[in-house]
PDB file of C-alpha atoms in Angstrom:
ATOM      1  CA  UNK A 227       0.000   0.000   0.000  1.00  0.00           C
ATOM      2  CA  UNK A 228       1.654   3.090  -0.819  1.00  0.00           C
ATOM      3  CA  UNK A 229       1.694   5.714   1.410  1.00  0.00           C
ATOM      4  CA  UNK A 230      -0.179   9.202   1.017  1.00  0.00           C
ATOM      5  CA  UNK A 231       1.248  12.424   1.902  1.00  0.00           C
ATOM      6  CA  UNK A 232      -1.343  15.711   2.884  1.00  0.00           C
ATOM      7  CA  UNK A 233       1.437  17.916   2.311  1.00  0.00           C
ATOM      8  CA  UNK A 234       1.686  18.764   5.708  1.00  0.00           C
ATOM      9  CA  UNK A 235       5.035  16.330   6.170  1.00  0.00           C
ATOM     10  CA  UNK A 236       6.727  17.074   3.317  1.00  0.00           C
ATOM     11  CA  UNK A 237       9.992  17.923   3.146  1.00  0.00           C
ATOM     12  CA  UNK A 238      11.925  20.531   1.003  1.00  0.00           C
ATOM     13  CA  UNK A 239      15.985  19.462   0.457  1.00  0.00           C
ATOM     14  CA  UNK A 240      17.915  22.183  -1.024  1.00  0.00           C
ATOM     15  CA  UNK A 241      21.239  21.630  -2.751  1.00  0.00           C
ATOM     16  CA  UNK A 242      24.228  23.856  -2.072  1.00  0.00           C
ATOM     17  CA  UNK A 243      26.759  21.939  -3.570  1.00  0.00           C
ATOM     18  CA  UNK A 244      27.175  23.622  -7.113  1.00  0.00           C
ATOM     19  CA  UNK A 245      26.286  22.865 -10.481  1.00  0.00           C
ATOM     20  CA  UNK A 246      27.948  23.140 -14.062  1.00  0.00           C
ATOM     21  CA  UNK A 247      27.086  21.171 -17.318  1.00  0.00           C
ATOM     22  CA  UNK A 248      29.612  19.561 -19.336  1.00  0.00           C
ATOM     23  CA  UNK A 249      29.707  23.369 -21.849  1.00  0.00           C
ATOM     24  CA  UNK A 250      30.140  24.998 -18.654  1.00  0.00           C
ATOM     25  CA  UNK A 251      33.247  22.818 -17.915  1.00  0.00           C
ATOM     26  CA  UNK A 252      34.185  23.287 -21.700  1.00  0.00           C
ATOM     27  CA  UNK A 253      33.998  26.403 -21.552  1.00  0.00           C
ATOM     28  CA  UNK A 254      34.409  28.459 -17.572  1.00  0.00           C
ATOM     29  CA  UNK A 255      36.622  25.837 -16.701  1.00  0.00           C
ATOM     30  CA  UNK A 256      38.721  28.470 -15.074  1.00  0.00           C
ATOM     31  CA  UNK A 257      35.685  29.801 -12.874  1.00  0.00           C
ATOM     32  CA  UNK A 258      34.738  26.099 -11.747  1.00  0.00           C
ATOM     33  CA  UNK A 259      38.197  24.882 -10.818  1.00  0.00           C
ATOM     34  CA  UNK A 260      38.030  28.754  -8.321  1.00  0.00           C
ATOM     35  CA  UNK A 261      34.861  26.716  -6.460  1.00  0.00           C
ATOM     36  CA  UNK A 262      36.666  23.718  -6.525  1.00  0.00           C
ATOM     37  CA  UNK A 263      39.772  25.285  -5.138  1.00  0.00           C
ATOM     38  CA  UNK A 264      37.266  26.975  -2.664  1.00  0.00           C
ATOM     39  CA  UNK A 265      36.509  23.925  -1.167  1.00  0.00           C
ATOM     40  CA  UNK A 266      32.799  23.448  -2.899  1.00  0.00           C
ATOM     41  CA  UNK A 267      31.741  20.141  -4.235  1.00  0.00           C
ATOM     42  CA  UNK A 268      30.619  21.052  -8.202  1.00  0.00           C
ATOM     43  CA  UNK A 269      28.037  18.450  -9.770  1.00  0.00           C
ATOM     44  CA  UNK A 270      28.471  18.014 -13.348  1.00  0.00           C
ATOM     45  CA  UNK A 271      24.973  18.010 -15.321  1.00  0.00           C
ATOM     46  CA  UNK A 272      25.287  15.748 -19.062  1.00  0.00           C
ATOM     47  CA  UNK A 273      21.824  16.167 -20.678  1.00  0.00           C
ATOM     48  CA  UNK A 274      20.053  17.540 -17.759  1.00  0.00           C
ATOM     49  CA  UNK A 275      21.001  14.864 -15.563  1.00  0.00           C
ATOM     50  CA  UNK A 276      23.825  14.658 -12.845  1.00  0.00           C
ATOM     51  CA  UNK A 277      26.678  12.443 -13.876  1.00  0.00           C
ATOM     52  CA  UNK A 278      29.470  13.134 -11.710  1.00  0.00           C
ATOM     53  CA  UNK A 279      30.932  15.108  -8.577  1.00  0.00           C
ATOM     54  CA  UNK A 280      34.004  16.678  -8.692  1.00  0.00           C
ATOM     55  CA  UNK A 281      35.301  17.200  -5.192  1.00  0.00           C
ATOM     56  CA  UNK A 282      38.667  18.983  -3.551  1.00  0.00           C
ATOM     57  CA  UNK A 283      41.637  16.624  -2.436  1.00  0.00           C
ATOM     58  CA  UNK A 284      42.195  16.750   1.061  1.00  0.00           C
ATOM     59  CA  UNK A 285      45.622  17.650   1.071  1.00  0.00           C
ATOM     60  CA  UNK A 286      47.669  15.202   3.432  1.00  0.00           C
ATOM     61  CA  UNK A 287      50.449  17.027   5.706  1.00  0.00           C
ATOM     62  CA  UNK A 288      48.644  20.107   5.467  1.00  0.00           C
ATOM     63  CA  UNK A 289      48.577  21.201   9.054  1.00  0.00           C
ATOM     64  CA  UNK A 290      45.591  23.796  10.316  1.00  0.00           C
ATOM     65  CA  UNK A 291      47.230  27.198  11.636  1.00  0.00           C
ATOM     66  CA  UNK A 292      47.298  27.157  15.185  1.00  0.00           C
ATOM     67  CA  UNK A 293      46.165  29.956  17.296  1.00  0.00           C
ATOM     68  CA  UNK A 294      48.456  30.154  20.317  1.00  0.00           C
ATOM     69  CA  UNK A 295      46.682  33.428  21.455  1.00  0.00           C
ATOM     70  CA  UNK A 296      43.558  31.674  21.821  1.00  0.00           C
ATOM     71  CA  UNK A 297      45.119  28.513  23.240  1.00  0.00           C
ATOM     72  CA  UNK A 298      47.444  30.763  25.721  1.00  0.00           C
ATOM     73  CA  UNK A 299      43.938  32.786  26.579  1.00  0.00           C
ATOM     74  CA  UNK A 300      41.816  29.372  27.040  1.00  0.00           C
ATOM     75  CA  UNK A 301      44.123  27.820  29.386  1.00  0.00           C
ATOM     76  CA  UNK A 302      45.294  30.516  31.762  1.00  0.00           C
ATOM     77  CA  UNK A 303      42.377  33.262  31.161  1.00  0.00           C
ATOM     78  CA  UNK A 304      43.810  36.770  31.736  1.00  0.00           C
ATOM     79  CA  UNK A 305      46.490  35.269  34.038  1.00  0.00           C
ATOM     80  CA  UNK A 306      49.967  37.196  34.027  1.00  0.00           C
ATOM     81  CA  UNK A 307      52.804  35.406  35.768  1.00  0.00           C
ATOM     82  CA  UNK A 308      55.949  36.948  36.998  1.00  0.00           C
ATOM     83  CA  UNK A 309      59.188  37.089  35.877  1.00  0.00           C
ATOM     84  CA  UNK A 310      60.086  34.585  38.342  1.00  0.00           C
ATOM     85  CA  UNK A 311      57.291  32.260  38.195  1.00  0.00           C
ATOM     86  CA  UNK A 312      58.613  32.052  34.316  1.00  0.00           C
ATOM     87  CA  UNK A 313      61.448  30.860  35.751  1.00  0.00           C
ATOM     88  CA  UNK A 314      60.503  28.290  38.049  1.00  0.00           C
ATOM     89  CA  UNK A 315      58.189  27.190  35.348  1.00  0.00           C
ATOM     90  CA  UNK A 316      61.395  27.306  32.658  1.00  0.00           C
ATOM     91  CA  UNK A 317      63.122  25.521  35.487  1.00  0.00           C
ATOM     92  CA  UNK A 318      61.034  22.928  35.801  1.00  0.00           C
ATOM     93  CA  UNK A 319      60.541  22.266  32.216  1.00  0.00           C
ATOM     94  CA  UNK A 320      64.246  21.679  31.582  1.00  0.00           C
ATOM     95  CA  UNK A 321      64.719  19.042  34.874  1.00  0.00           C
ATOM     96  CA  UNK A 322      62.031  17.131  33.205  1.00  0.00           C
ATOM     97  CA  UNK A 323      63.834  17.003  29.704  1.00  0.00           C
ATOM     98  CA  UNK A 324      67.143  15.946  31.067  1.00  0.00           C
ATOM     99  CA  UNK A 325      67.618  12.124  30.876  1.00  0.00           C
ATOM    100  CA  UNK A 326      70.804  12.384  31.927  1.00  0.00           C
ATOM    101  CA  UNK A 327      70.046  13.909  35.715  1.00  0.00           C
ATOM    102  CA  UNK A 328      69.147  11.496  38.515  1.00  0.00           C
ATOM    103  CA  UNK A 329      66.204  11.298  39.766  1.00  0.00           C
ATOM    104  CA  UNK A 330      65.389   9.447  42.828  1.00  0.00           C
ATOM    105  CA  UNK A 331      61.696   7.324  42.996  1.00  0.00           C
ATOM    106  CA  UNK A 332      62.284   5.677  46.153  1.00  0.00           C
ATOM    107  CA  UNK A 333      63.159   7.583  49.438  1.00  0.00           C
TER     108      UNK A 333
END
């Protein structure tokens, strides 16, 4: 039994990935690769029907930018340390590095 719709439940999909026809690709190929490039998905329309998706590589090794400023501000807020709590911090940082220097675990 197939099912009825009112109208009331139907849904509306709209598609933002873009579209180009194969003359477009002929012929603006320059303006399609800029969406591609862009990071947009472009569908590729033969005869009024979709055929193919051309997509952006993922480029591997590409590392996002990091932003210390935010990181520094997330972690210790508004916090300003002295010059020698950078030290003892510094300090601390470089005893923990060194393989070489003994460090007692039992006592």
């Amino acid at each position: 039994m197939p099912l009825r719709s009112t109208g009331a439940d139907l849904m509306i999909c709209f598609s933002l990935m873009r579209r180009a026809s194969v003359a477009d690709l002929r012929n603006h190929f320059r303006r399609i690769s800029a969406w591609i490039e862009d990071g947009e998905a472009v569908e590729i329309v033969k005869r009024g029907r979709a055929f193919a998706r051309l997509m952006p590589i993922a480029e591997p090794g590409k590392a996002d930018k990091v932003d210390f400023q935010a990181q520094r501000k997330r972690i210790w807020g508004s916090r300003v340390f002295s010059s020698a709590e950078i030290k003892a911090m510094d300090d601390a940082e470089l005893d923990d590095e060194n393989p070489l220097k003994s460090k007692t675990c039992c006592r």
